[in-house]
Amino acid sequence: LDHFERLGISAVPVRTPDQLGELAGLVIPGGESTCLSRLMRLFGFDEAIRRAFAGGLKLWGTCAGAILLATRVRGERTHLGLIDIEIQRNAFGSQLDSFTATAHVPAVAAVPVPLTFIRAPKVLEAGPEVDVLLRMDDYIAAAESNGVLVTVFHPELTPCLAFHRYFLRKCGLDSTVHGLKAVEVDPDWRLTSWTRQTRLAPTGPVAPSPR
């Protein structure tokens, strides 16, 4: 929410399935994918997201969100199955094996972008209609189809706005129309910046996350 606001977009937290009809894009965030999938079933988000996606809603899954969107999860059942990838949970090890890196993602930014991996999954394979945006060593770290973007890392935990801007373009929000800032890195961002969202009551049409 904080990153979208920095780009000039007033995003909203999604709490009920009926909000999906008002959106251009939905971010399914990181967390614990098994817990998230159970909550989504209990609150009726599964079918609501599938219906909204069929109607044109764009989706972005980060880390656990990418697991929920995958058509194949190695050794486990799939959930939403809306992008043709095979993914492996906790592919790097425990929480202690979390790490940061930097990579060049030409489709997203002209300069290298910082990456934060927290008990991250790996995308192992991508289908023929999926474009690989970032490949690292033996795995895919970012990929997209026509309606879905997945990243196994957390762009919201860095000052870089490039992936959030990329998703907004995917949602049809043009920077020349909406006045998005032309910066890759926001110098005012801090790790605690998101906490101010707990004091705001944001309203707007796009790109919220169900938390």
PDB file of C-alpha atoms in Angstrom:
ATOM      1  CA  LEU A   1       0.000   0.000   0.000  1.00  0.00           C
ATOM      2  CA  ASP A   2       2.823   2.366   0.887  1.00  0.00           C
ATOM      3  CA  HIS A   3       4.648   1.775  -2.416  1.00  0.00           C
ATOM      4  CA  PHE A   4       1.513   2.307  -4.498  1.00  0.00           C
ATOM      5  CA  GLU A   5       0.804   5.531  -2.638  1.00  0.00           C
ATOM      6  CA  ARG A   6       4.328   6.737  -3.421  1.00  0.00           C
ATOM      7  CA  LEU A   7       3.516   6.145  -7.085  1.00  0.00           C
ATOM      8  CA  GLY A   8       0.415   8.305  -6.866  1.00  0.00           C
ATOM      9  CA  ILE A   9      -2.125   5.479  -6.557  1.00  0.00           C
ATOM     10  CA  SER A  10      -4.540   5.260  -3.642  1.00  0.00           C
ATOM     11  CA  ALA A  11      -4.719   1.507  -2.993  1.00  0.00           C
ATOM     12  CA  VAL A  12      -7.065  -0.216  -0.549  1.00  0.00           C
ATOM     13  CA  PRO A  13      -6.802  -3.272   1.703  1.00  0.00           C
ATOM     14  CA  VAL A  14      -9.271  -5.932   0.557  1.00  0.00           C
ATOM     15  CA  ARG A  15     -11.297  -7.452   3.377  1.00  0.00           C
ATOM     16  CA  THR A  16     -14.356  -8.900   1.617  1.00  0.00           C
ATOM     17  CA  PRO A  17     -14.795 -10.665  -1.751  1.00  0.00           C
ATOM     18  CA  ASP A  18     -17.343  -8.111  -2.988  1.00  0.00           C
ATOM     19  CA  GLN A  19     -14.586  -5.476  -3.122  1.00  0.00           C
ATOM     20  CA  LEU A  20     -12.924  -7.282  -6.028  1.00  0.00           C
ATOM     21  CA  GLY A  21     -15.408  -5.901  -8.540  1.00  0.00           C
ATOM     22  CA  GLU A  22     -14.103  -2.380  -7.922  1.00  0.00           C
ATOM     23  CA  LEU A  23     -10.449  -3.161  -8.693  1.00  0.00           C
ATOM     24  CA  ALA A  24      -8.086  -3.114 -11.643  1.00  0.00           C
ATOM     25  CA  GLY A  25      -5.481  -5.245  -9.865  1.00  0.00           C
ATOM     26  CA  LEU A  26      -5.058  -7.370  -6.755  1.00  0.00           C
ATOM     27  CA  VAL A  27      -1.846  -8.135  -4.880  1.00  0.00           C
ATOM     28  CA  ILE A  28      -1.778 -11.450  -3.013  1.00  0.00           C
ATOM     29  CA  PRO A  29       1.007 -10.859  -0.494  1.00  0.00           C
ATOM     30  CA  GLY A  30       3.633 -12.947   1.186  1.00  0.00           C
ATOM     31  CA  GLY A  31       3.009 -14.844   4.393  1.00  0.00           C
ATOM     32  CA  GLU A  32       2.319 -18.524   5.027  1.00  0.00           C
ATOM     33  CA  SER A  33       0.664 -20.036   1.973  1.00  0.00           C
ATOM     34  CA  THR A  34      -1.128 -22.873   3.817  1.00  0.00           C
ATOM     35  CA  CYS A  35      -2.687 -20.417   6.260  1.00  0.00           C
ATOM     36  CA  LEU A  36      -3.579 -17.974   3.483  1.00  0.00           C
ATOM     37  CA  SER A  37      -5.225 -20.669   1.373  1.00  0.00           C
ATOM     38  CA  ARG A  38      -7.358 -21.803   4.315  1.00  0.00           C
ATOM     39  CA  LEU A  39      -8.466 -18.242   5.084  1.00  0.00           C
ATOM     40  CA  MET A  40      -9.262 -17.617   1.417  1.00  0.00           C
ATOM     41  CA  ARG A  41     -11.495 -20.684   1.332  1.00  0.00           C
ATOM     42  CA  LEU A  42     -13.225 -19.775   4.604  1.00  0.00           C
ATOM     43  CA  PHE A  43     -14.000 -16.227   3.471  1.00  0.00           C
ATOM     44  CA  GLY A  44     -14.992 -17.115  -0.089  1.00  0.00           C
ATOM     45  CA  PHE A  45     -12.069 -15.443  -1.859  1.00  0.00           C
ATOM     46  CA  ASP A  46     -11.181 -18.439  -4.047  1.00  0.00           C
ATOM     47  CA  GLU A  47     -14.118 -18.354  -6.415  1.00  0.00           C
ATOM     48  CA  ALA A  48     -14.428 -14.579  -6.156  1.00  0.00           C
ATOM     49  CA  ILE A  49     -10.838 -14.148  -7.369  1.00  0.00           C
ATOM     50  CA  ARG A  50     -11.342 -16.655 -10.190  1.00  0.00           C
ATOM     51  CA  ARG A  51     -14.486 -14.837 -11.344  1.00  0.00           C
ATOM     52  CA  ALA A  52     -12.818 -11.437 -11.154  1.00  0.00           C
ATOM     53  CA  PHE A  53      -9.760 -12.752 -12.993  1.00  0.00           C
ATOM     54  CA  ALA A  54     -11.978 -14.117 -15.767  1.00  0.00           C
ATOM     55  CA  GLY A  55     -13.479 -10.640 -15.974  1.00  0.00           C
ATOM     56  CA  GLY A  56     -10.091  -8.965 -16.436  1.00  0.00           C
ATOM     57  CA  LEU A  57      -8.709  -8.429 -12.928  1.00  0.00           C
ATOM     58  CA  LYS A  58      -4.882  -8.495 -12.946  1.00  0.00           C
ATOM     59  CA  LEU A  59      -3.097 -10.419 -10.198  1.00  0.00           C
ATOM     60  CA  TRP A  60       0.314 -10.155  -8.574  1.00  0.00           C
ATOM     61  CA  GLY A  61       1.516 -12.818  -6.158  1.00  0.00           C
ATOM     62  CA  THR A  62       4.613 -12.157  -4.067  1.00  0.00           C
ATOM     63  CA  CYS A  63       6.302 -15.107  -2.330  1.00  0.00           C
ATOM     64  CA  ALA A  64       3.371 -17.018  -0.762  1.00  0.00           C
ATOM     65  CA  GLY A  65       1.066 -15.251  -3.205  1.00  0.00           C
ATOM     66  CA  ALA A  66       3.039 -16.789  -6.067  1.00  0.00           C
ATOM     67  CA  ILE A  67       2.532 -20.246  -4.512  1.00  0.00           C
ATOM     68  CA  LEU A  68      -1.229 -19.687  -4.351  1.00  0.00           C
ATOM     69  CA  LEU A  69      -1.368 -18.648  -8.019  1.00  0.00           C
ATOM     70  CA  ALA A  70       0.732 -21.530  -9.403  1.00  0.00           C
ATOM     71  CA  THR A  71      -0.831 -24.405 -11.347  1.00  0.00           C
ATOM     72  CA  ARG A  72       1.633 -26.867  -9.768  1.00  0.00           C
ATOM     73  CA  VAL A  73       3.165 -26.883  -6.290  1.00  0.00           C
ATOM     74  CA  ARG A  74       5.804 -29.583  -5.927  1.00  0.00           C
ATOM     75  CA  GLY A  75       4.673 -32.227  -3.448  1.00  0.00           C
ATOM     76  CA  GLU A  76       1.498 -30.355  -2.467  1.00  0.00           C
ATOM     77  CA  ARG A  77      -1.961 -29.462  -3.709  1.00  0.00           C
ATOM     78  CA  THR A  78      -2.483 -26.371  -5.821  1.00  0.00           C
ATOM     79  CA  HIS A  79      -4.785 -23.533  -4.853  1.00  0.00           C
ATOM     80  CA  LEU A  80      -5.905 -20.921  -7.385  1.00  0.00           C
ATOM     81  CA  GLY A  81      -3.900 -22.347 -10.313  1.00  0.00           C
ATOM     82  CA  LEU A  82      -4.014 -19.243 -12.502  1.00  0.00           C
ATOM     83  CA  ILE A  83      -0.477 -19.150 -13.956  1.00  0.00           C
ATOM     84  CA  ASP A  84       1.245 -22.111 -15.631  1.00  0.00           C
ATOM     85  CA  ILE A  85       4.263 -22.541 -13.368  1.00  0.00           C
ATOM     86  CA  GLU A  86       5.645 -25.211 -11.055  1.00  0.00           C
ATOM     87  CA  ILE A  87       6.795 -23.837  -7.719  1.00  0.00           C
ATOM     88  CA  GLN A  88       8.490 -25.274  -4.625  1.00  0.00           C
ATOM     89  CA  ARG A  89       7.770 -23.937  -1.138  1.00  0.00           C
ATOM     90  CA  ASN A  90      10.606 -23.040   1.270  1.00  0.00           C
ATOM     91  CA  ALA A  91      13.085 -23.883  -1.468  1.00  0.00           C
ATOM     92  CA  PHE A  92      16.081 -22.188   0.145  1.00  0.00           C
ATOM     93  CA  GLY A  93      15.717 -23.604   3.646  1.00  0.00           C
ATOM     94  CA  SER A  94      14.673 -22.072   6.943  1.00  0.00           C
ATOM     95  CA  GLN A  95      14.049 -18.464   7.922  1.00  0.00           C
ATOM     96  CA  LEU A  96      17.761 -18.185   8.645  1.00  0.00           C
ATOM     97  CA  ASP A  97      18.454 -18.771   4.950  1.00  0.00           C
ATOM     98  CA  SER A  98      16.641 -15.580   3.930  1.00  0.00           C
ATOM     99  CA  PHE A  99      18.860 -13.204   1.938  1.00  0.00           C
ATOM    100  CA  THR A 100      19.092 -10.100  -0.221  1.00  0.00           C
ATOM    101  CA  ALA A 101      20.456  -9.741  -3.748  1.00  0.00           C
ATOM    102  CA  THR A 102      20.517  -7.394  -6.735  1.00  0.00           C
ATOM    103  CA  ALA A 103      19.551  -8.257 -10.296  1.00  0.00           C
ATOM    104  CA  HIS A 104      18.924  -6.669 -13.672  1.00  0.00           C
ATOM    105  CA  VAL A 105      15.332  -7.167 -14.846  1.00  0.00           C
ATOM    106  CA  PRO A 106      15.242  -5.458 -18.264  1.00  0.00           C
ATOM    107  CA  ALA A 107      11.456  -5.582 -18.682  1.00  0.00           C
ATOM    108  CA  VAL A 108      10.954  -3.885 -15.323  1.00  0.00           C
ATOM    109  CA  ALA A 109      13.763  -1.354 -14.869  1.00  0.00           C
ATOM    110  CA  ALA A 110      16.745   0.074 -16.705  1.00  0.00           C
ATOM    111  CA  VAL A 111      18.955  -0.300 -13.628  1.00  0.00           C
ATOM    112  CA  PRO A 112      19.529  -3.290 -11.304  1.00  0.00           C
ATOM    113  CA  VAL A 113      16.868  -3.702  -8.630  1.00  0.00           C
ATOM    114  CA  PRO A 114      17.274  -4.868  -5.004  1.00  0.00           C
ATOM    115  CA  LEU A 115      15.633  -8.165  -4.065  1.00  0.00           C
ATOM    116  CA  THR A 116      14.622  -9.487  -0.647  1.00  0.00           C
ATOM    117  CA  PHE A 117      14.025 -13.245  -0.242  1.00  0.00           C
ATOM    118  CA  ILE A 118      12.342 -14.375   2.981  1.00  0.00           C
ATOM    119  CA  ARG A 119      11.956 -18.149   3.332  1.00  0.00           C
ATOM    120  CA  ALA A 120      11.269 -17.934  -0.356  1.00  0.00           C
ATOM    121  CA  PRO A 121       9.910 -20.420  -2.886  1.00  0.00           C
ATOM    122  CA  LYS A 122      11.508 -21.183  -6.261  1.00  0.00           C
ATOM    123  CA  VAL A 123       9.698 -21.265  -9.571  1.00  0.00           C
ATOM    124  CA  LEU A 124      11.114 -24.422 -11.178  1.00  0.00           C
ATOM    125  CA  GLU A 125       9.366 -24.416 -14.555  1.00  0.00           C
ATOM    126  CA  ALA A 126       7.208 -22.090 -16.625  1.00  0.00           C
ATOM    127  CA  GLY A 127       4.745 -23.043 -19.354  1.00  0.00           C
ATOM    128  CA  PRO A 128       4.934 -21.855 -22.971  1.00  0.00           C
ATOM    129  CA  GLU A 129       2.577 -18.919 -22.419  1.00  0.00           C
ATOM    130  CA  VAL A 130       4.546 -17.618 -19.423  1.00  0.00           C
ATOM    131  CA  ASP A 131       7.305 -15.038 -19.882  1.00  0.00           C
ATOM    132  CA  VAL A 132      10.319 -15.355 -17.586  1.00  0.00           C
ATOM    133  CA  LEU A 133      11.279 -11.897 -16.292  1.00  0.00           C
ATOM    134  CA  LEU A 134      14.163 -12.982 -14.043  1.00  0.00           C
ATOM    135  CA  ARG A 135      16.118 -16.232 -13.921  1.00  0.00           C
ATOM    136  CA  MET A 136      18.688 -16.743 -11.152  1.00  0.00           C
ATOM    137  CA  ASP A 137      20.948 -19.787 -10.958  1.00  0.00           C
ATOM    138  CA  ASP A 138      18.689 -22.861 -11.254  1.00  0.00           C
ATOM    139  CA  TYR A 139      15.325 -21.164 -10.704  1.00  0.00           C
ATOM    140  CA  ILE A 140      12.956 -18.490 -11.978  1.00  0.00           C
ATOM    141  CA  ALA A 141      12.487 -15.557  -9.598  1.00  0.00           C
ATOM    142  CA  ALA A 142       9.915 -13.519 -11.543  1.00  0.00           C
ATOM    143  CA  ALA A 143       7.508 -14.425 -14.339  1.00  0.00           C
ATOM    144  CA  GLU A 144       4.251 -13.327 -15.887  1.00  0.00           C
ATOM    145  CA  SER A 145       1.379 -14.374 -18.099  1.00  0.00           C
ATOM    146  CA  ASN A 146      -1.122 -12.043 -19.703  1.00  0.00           C
ATOM    147  CA  GLY A 147      -3.054 -11.543 -16.469  1.00  0.00           C
ATOM    148  CA  VAL A 148      -0.703 -12.654 -13.684  1.00  0.00           C
ATOM    149  CA  LEU A 149       2.647 -11.471 -12.306  1.00  0.00           C
ATOM    150  CA  VAL A 150       4.589 -13.571  -9.770  1.00  0.00           C
ATOM    151  CA  THR A 151       7.721 -12.742  -7.789  1.00  0.00           C
ATOM    152  CA  VAL A 152       9.311 -15.079  -5.240  1.00  0.00           C
ATOM    153  CA  PHE A 153      10.885 -12.087  -3.475  1.00  0.00           C
ATOM    154  CA  HIS A 154       9.363  -9.072  -1.675  1.00  0.00           C
ATOM    155  CA  PRO A 155       9.659  -5.797  -3.670  1.00  0.00           C
ATOM    156  CA  GLU A 156       7.750  -3.954  -0.937  1.00  0.00           C
ATOM    157  CA  LEU A 157      10.648  -4.467   1.487  1.00  0.00           C
ATOM    158  CA  THR A 158      13.042  -2.285  -0.533  1.00  0.00           C
ATOM    159  CA  PRO A 159      12.896   1.406  -1.531  1.00  0.00           C
ATOM    160  CA  CYS A 160      12.658   0.371  -5.203  1.00  0.00           C
ATOM    161  CA  LEU A 161       9.322   1.164  -6.867  1.00  0.00           C
ATOM    162  CA  ALA A 162      10.063  -0.511 -10.207  1.00  0.00           C
ATOM    163  CA  PHE A 163       8.001  -3.708  -9.771  1.00  0.00           C
ATOM    164  CA  HIS A 164       5.034  -1.799  -8.373  1.00  0.00           C
ATOM    165  CA  ARG A 165       5.139   0.567 -11.345  1.00  0.00           C
ATOM    166  CA  TYR A 166       5.396  -2.435 -13.672  1.00  0.00           C
ATOM    167  CA  PHE A 167       2.285  -3.999 -12.152  1.00  0.00           C
ATOM    168  CA  LEU A 168       0.378  -0.724 -12.471  1.00  0.00           C
ATOM    169  CA  ARG A 169       1.179  -0.680 -16.184  1.00  0.00           C
ATOM    170  CA  LYS A 170      -0.043  -4.271 -16.373  1.00  0.00           C
ATOM    171  CA  CYS A 171      -3.297  -3.057 -14.815  1.00  0.00           C
ATOM    172  CA  GLY A 172      -3.632  -0.437 -17.547  1.00  0.00           C
ATOM    173  CA  LEU A 173      -2.699   2.511 -15.338  1.00  0.00           C
ATOM    174  CA  ASP A 174      -0.545   4.714 -17.536  1.00  0.00           C
ATOM    175  CA  SER A 175       1.940   6.988 -15.802  1.00  0.00           C
ATOM    176  CA  THR A 176       1.238   9.872 -18.174  1.00  0.00           C
ATOM    177  CA  VAL A 177      -2.425   9.753 -17.159  1.00  0.00           C
ATOM    178  CA  HIS A 178      -2.028   9.191 -13.444  1.00  0.00           C
ATOM    179  CA  GLY A 179       1.091  11.257 -12.854  1.00  0.00           C
ATOM    180  CA  LEU A 180       3.260   8.489 -11.410  1.00  0.00           C
ATOM    181  CA  LYS A 181       6.612   9.621 -10.071  1.00  0.00           C
ATOM    182  CA  ALA A 182       9.486   8.984 -12.479  1.00  0.00           C
ATOM    183  CA  VAL A 183      11.842   7.582  -9.828  1.00  0.00           C
ATOM    184  CA  GLU A 184      13.115   4.018  -9.451  1.00  0.00           C
ATOM    185  CA  VAL A 185      14.065   4.430  -5.784  1.00  0.00           C
ATOM    186  CA  ASP A 186      12.260   6.593  -3.257  1.00  0.00           C
ATOM    187  CA  PRO A 187      14.925   8.172  -1.010  1.00  0.00           C
ATOM    188  CA  ASP A 188      12.363   8.839   1.738  1.00  0.00           C
ATOM    189  CA  TRP A 189      11.418   5.172   2.148  1.00  0.00           C
ATOM    190  CA  ARG A 190      12.357   3.364   5.368  1.00  0.00           C
ATOM    191  CA  LEU A 191      11.641  -0.178   6.581  1.00  0.00           C
ATOM    192  CA  THR A 192       9.057   1.264   8.973  1.00  0.00           C
ATOM    193  CA  SER A 193       7.310   3.420   6.343  1.00  0.00           C
ATOM    194  CA  TRP A 194       4.424   0.967   5.992  1.00  0.00           C
ATOM    195  CA  THR A 195       3.383   1.549   9.611  1.00  0.00           C
ATOM    196  CA  ARG A 196       1.813   4.871   8.686  1.00  0.00           C
ATOM    197  CA  GLN A 197      -0.756   2.888   6.657  1.00  0.00           C
ATOM    198  CA  THR A 198      -2.231   1.712   9.952  1.00  0.00           C
ATOM    199  CA  ARG A 199      -3.117   5.334  10.714  1.00  0.00           C
ATOM    200  CA  LEU A 200      -4.661   6.060   7.295  1.00  0.00           C
ATOM    201  CA  ALA A 201      -8.005   5.122   5.787  1.00  0.00           C
ATOM    202  CA  PRO A 202      -6.996   4.916   2.107  1.00  0.00           C
ATOM    203  CA  THR A 203      -9.613   4.773  -0.615  1.00  0.00           C
ATOM    204  CA  GLY A 204      -9.123   4.044  -4.281  1.00  0.00           C
ATOM    205  CA  PRO A 205      -9.693   1.674  -7.149  1.00  0.00           C
ATOM    206  CA  VAL A 206      -6.652  -0.534  -7.608  1.00  0.00           C
ATOM    207  CA  ALA A 207      -3.994  -2.934  -6.440  1.00  0.00           C
ATOM    208  CA  PRO A 208      -4.885  -3.759  -2.810  1.00  0.00           C
ATOM    209  CA  SER A 209      -3.716  -6.805  -0.900  1.00  0.00           C
ATOM    210  CA  PRO A 210      -5.931  -9.185   1.149  1.00  0.00           C
ATOM    211  CA  ARG A 211      -4.471  -8.888   4.620  1.00  0.00           C
TER     212      ARG A 211
END
